[in-house]
Coordinates of C-alpha atoms in Angstrom, one line a residue:
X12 CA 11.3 99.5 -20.0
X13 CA 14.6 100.4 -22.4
X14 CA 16.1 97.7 -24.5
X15 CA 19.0 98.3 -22.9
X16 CA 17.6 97.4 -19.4
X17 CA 16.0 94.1 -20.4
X18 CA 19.0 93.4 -22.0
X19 CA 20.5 94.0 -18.4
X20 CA 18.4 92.3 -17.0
X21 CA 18.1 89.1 -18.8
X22 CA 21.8 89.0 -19.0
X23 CA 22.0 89.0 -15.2
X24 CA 19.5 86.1 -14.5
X25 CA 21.1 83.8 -17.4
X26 CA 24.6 84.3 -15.4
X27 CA 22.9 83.9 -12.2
X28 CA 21.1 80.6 -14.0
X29 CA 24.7 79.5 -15.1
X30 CA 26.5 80.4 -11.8
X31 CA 23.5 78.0 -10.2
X32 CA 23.7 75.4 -12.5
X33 CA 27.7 75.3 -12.1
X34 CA 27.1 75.1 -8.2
X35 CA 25.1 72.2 -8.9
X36 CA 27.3 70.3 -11.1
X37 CA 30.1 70.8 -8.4
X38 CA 27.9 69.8 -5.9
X39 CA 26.6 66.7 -8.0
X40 CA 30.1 65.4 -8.8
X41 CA 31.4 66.2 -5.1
X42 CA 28.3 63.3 -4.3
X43 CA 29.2 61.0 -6.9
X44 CA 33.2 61.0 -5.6
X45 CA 31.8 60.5 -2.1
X46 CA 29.0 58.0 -3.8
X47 CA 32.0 56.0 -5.2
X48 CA 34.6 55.9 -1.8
X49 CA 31.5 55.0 -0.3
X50 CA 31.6 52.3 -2.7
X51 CA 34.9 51.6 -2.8
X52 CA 35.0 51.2 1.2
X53 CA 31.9 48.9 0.7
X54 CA 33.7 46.7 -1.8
X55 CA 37.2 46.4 0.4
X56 CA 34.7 45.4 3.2
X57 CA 33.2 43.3 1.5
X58 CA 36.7 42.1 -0.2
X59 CA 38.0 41.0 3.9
X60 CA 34.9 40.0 4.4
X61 CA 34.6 37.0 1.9
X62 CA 38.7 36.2 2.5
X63 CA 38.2 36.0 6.3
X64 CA 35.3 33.3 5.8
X65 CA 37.7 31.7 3.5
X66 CA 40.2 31.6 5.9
X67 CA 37.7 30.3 8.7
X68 CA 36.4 27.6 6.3
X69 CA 39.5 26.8 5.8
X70 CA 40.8 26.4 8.9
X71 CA 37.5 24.7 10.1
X72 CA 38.0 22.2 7.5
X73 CA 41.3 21.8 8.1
X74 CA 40.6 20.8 11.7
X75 CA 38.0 18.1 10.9
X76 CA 40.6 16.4 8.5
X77 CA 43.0 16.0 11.8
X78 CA 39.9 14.6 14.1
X79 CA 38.9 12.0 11.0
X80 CA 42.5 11.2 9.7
X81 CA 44.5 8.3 10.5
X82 CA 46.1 8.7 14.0
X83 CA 43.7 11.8 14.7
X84 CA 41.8 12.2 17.9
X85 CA 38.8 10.5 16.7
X86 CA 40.3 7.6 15.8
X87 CA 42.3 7.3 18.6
X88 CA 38.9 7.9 21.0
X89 CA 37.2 5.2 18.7
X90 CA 40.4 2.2 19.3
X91 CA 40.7 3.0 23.0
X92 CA 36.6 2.6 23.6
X93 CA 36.5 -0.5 21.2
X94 CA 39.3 -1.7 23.6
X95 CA 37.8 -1.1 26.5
X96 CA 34.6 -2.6 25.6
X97 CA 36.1 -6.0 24.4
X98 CA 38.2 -6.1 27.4
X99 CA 34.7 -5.5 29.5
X100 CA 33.6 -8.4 27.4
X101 CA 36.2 -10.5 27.7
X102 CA 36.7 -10.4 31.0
X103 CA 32.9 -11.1 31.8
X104 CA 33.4 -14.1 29.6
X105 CA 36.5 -15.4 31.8
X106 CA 34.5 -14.9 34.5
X107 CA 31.9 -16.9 33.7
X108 CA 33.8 -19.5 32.6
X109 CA 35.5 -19.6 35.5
X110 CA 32.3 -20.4 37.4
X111 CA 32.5 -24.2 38.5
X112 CA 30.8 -24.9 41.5
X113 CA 29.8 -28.5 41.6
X114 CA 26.8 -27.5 44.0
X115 CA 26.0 -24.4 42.0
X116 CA 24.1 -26.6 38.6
X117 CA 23.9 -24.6 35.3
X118 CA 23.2 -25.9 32.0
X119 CA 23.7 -24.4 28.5
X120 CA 22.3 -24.2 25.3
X121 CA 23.3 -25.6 22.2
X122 CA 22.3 -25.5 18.6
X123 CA 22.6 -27.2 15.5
X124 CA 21.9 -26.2 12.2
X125 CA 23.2 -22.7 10.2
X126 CA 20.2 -20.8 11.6
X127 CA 19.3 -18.6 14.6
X128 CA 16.4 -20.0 16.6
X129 CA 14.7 -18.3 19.7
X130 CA 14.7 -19.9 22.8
X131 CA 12.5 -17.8 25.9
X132 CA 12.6 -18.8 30.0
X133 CA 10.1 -18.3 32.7
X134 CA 10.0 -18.8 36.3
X135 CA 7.4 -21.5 36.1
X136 CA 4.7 -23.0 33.6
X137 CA 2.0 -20.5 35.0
X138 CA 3.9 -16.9 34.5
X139 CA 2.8 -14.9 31.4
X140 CA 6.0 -13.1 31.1
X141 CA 9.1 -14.4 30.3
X142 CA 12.0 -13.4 32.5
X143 CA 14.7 -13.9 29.6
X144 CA 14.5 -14.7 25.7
X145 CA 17.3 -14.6 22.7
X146 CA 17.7 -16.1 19.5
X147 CA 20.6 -18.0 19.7
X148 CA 22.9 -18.3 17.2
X149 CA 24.1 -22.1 16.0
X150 CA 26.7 -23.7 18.1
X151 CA 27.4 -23.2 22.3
X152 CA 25.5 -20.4 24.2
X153 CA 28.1 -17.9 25.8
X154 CA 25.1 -17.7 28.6
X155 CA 25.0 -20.3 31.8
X156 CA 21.8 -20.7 33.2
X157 CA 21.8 -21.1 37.0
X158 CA 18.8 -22.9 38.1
X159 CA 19.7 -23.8 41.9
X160 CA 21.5 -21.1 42.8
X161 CA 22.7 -17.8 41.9
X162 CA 26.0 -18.1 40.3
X163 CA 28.7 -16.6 42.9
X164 CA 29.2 -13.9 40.3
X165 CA 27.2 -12.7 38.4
X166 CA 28.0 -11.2 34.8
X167 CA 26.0 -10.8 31.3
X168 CA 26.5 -14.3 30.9
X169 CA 25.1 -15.8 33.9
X170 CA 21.5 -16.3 33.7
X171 CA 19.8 -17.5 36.9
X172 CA 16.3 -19.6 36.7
X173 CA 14.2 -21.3 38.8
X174 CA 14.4 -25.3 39.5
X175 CA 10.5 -25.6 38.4
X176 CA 11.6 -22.9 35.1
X177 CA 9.5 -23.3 32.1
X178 CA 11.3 -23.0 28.6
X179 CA 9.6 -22.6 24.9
X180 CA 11.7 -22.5 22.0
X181 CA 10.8 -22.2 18.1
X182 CA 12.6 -24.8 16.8
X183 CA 13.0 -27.5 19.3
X184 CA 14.8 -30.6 16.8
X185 CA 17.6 -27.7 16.6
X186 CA 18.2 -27.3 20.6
X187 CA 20.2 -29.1 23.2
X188 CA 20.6 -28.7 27.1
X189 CA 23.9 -29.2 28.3
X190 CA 23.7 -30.0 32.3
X191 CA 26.4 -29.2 34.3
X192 CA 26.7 -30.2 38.1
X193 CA 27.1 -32.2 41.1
X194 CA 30.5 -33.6 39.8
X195 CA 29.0 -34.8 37.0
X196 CA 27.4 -33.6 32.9
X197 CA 24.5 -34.7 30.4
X198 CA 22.9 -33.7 27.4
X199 CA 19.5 -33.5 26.7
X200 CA 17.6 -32.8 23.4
X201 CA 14.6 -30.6 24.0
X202 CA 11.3 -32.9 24.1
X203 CA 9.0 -30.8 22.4
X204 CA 8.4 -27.0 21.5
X205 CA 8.5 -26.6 25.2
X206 CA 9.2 -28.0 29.1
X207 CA 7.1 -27.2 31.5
X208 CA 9.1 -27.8 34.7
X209 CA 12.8 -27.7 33.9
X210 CA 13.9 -30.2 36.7
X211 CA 10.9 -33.0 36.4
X212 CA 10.9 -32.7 32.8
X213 CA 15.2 -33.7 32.6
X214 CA 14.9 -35.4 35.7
X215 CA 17.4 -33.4 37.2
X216 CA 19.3 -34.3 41.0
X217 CA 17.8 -31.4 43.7
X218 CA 19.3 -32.4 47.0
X219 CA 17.1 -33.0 49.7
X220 CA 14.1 -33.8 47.1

């Protein structure tokens, strides 16, 4: 082949090689411009994203210090139940302090000292269950225990017993029986660690017996 024609043809394949290679330049930076708005749209996203949290966060937060502040929801939810409750408590005490039946006998408990001391009740000396227990704290019981008859109301404080009840308690130098009934009162110091039949035991008045 003539010089001239190789020259001819090696001129034309190096322009073609550079026309190719400037194709793919243009085509390489026309993906790297829509690489970065890619990018770019990713980041503003991205950008609202993270402030609309923010703002949620925010907001939520925001929200929980009016339920928890002074005056908020909450609190006002928390004074009304704790009034309601010690109104449902009160009024059961009044209640049961209003219970004086002369023919209706009760007694309470009473004890001395700084310290708790446990006190249980059964029907009678031969149950294995007891049918109510508590430690009682020093000074008068809130409870009545009915042991004739049921109290005409009954609330949480009104405990009713049996005439023949049986009563255990831990400590018994520390308890007293206050016996209310029949027009008239006593007070009785528990005999031992426990009393087998409530009325023999106090010698308690049971018309008819």
């Amino acid at each position: 082949m003539p010089k001239g024609s190789l020259k001819t043809v090696f001129g034309t394949f190096f322009l073609i090689a550079i026309i190719i290679s400037f194709a793919f330049s243009i085509i390489s930076i026309l993906k790297l411009d829509e690489l970065r708005e890619s990018l770019s749209i990713l980041e503003s996203k991205t950008t609202e994203n993270i402030r609309k949290l923010n703002e949620d966060t925010n907001a939520e937060i925001n929200a929980i210090k009016r339920l928890i502040s002074g005056g908020g929801p909450i609190e006002d939810y928390l004074v009304a139940r704790n009034f309601i409750e010690n109104t449902e408590t009160d009024l059961r005490m009044i209640l049961t302090e209003l219970q004086e039946n002369p023919e209706r006998p009760y007694f309470r408990i009473f004890v001395t000292g700084n310290k708790e001391v446990w006190v249980g009740f059964k029907d009678n000396a031969e149950e294995s269950k007891y049918s109510y227990q508590k430690n009682f704290k020093p000074g008068l019981s809130k409870e009545k225990f009915f042991y004739l008859k049921a109290p005409l109301l009954e609330t949480g404080y009104t405990i009713t017993l049996t005439k023949d009840a049986y009563i255990k308690t831990a400590i018994p130098d520390a308890v007293y029986l206050l016996f209310f009934g029949f027009n008239s009162a006593k007070i009785a110091k528990m005999p031992d660690g426990e009393v087998r039949n409530l009325t023999k035991d106090f010698n308690l008045y049971i018309p008819g017996e």
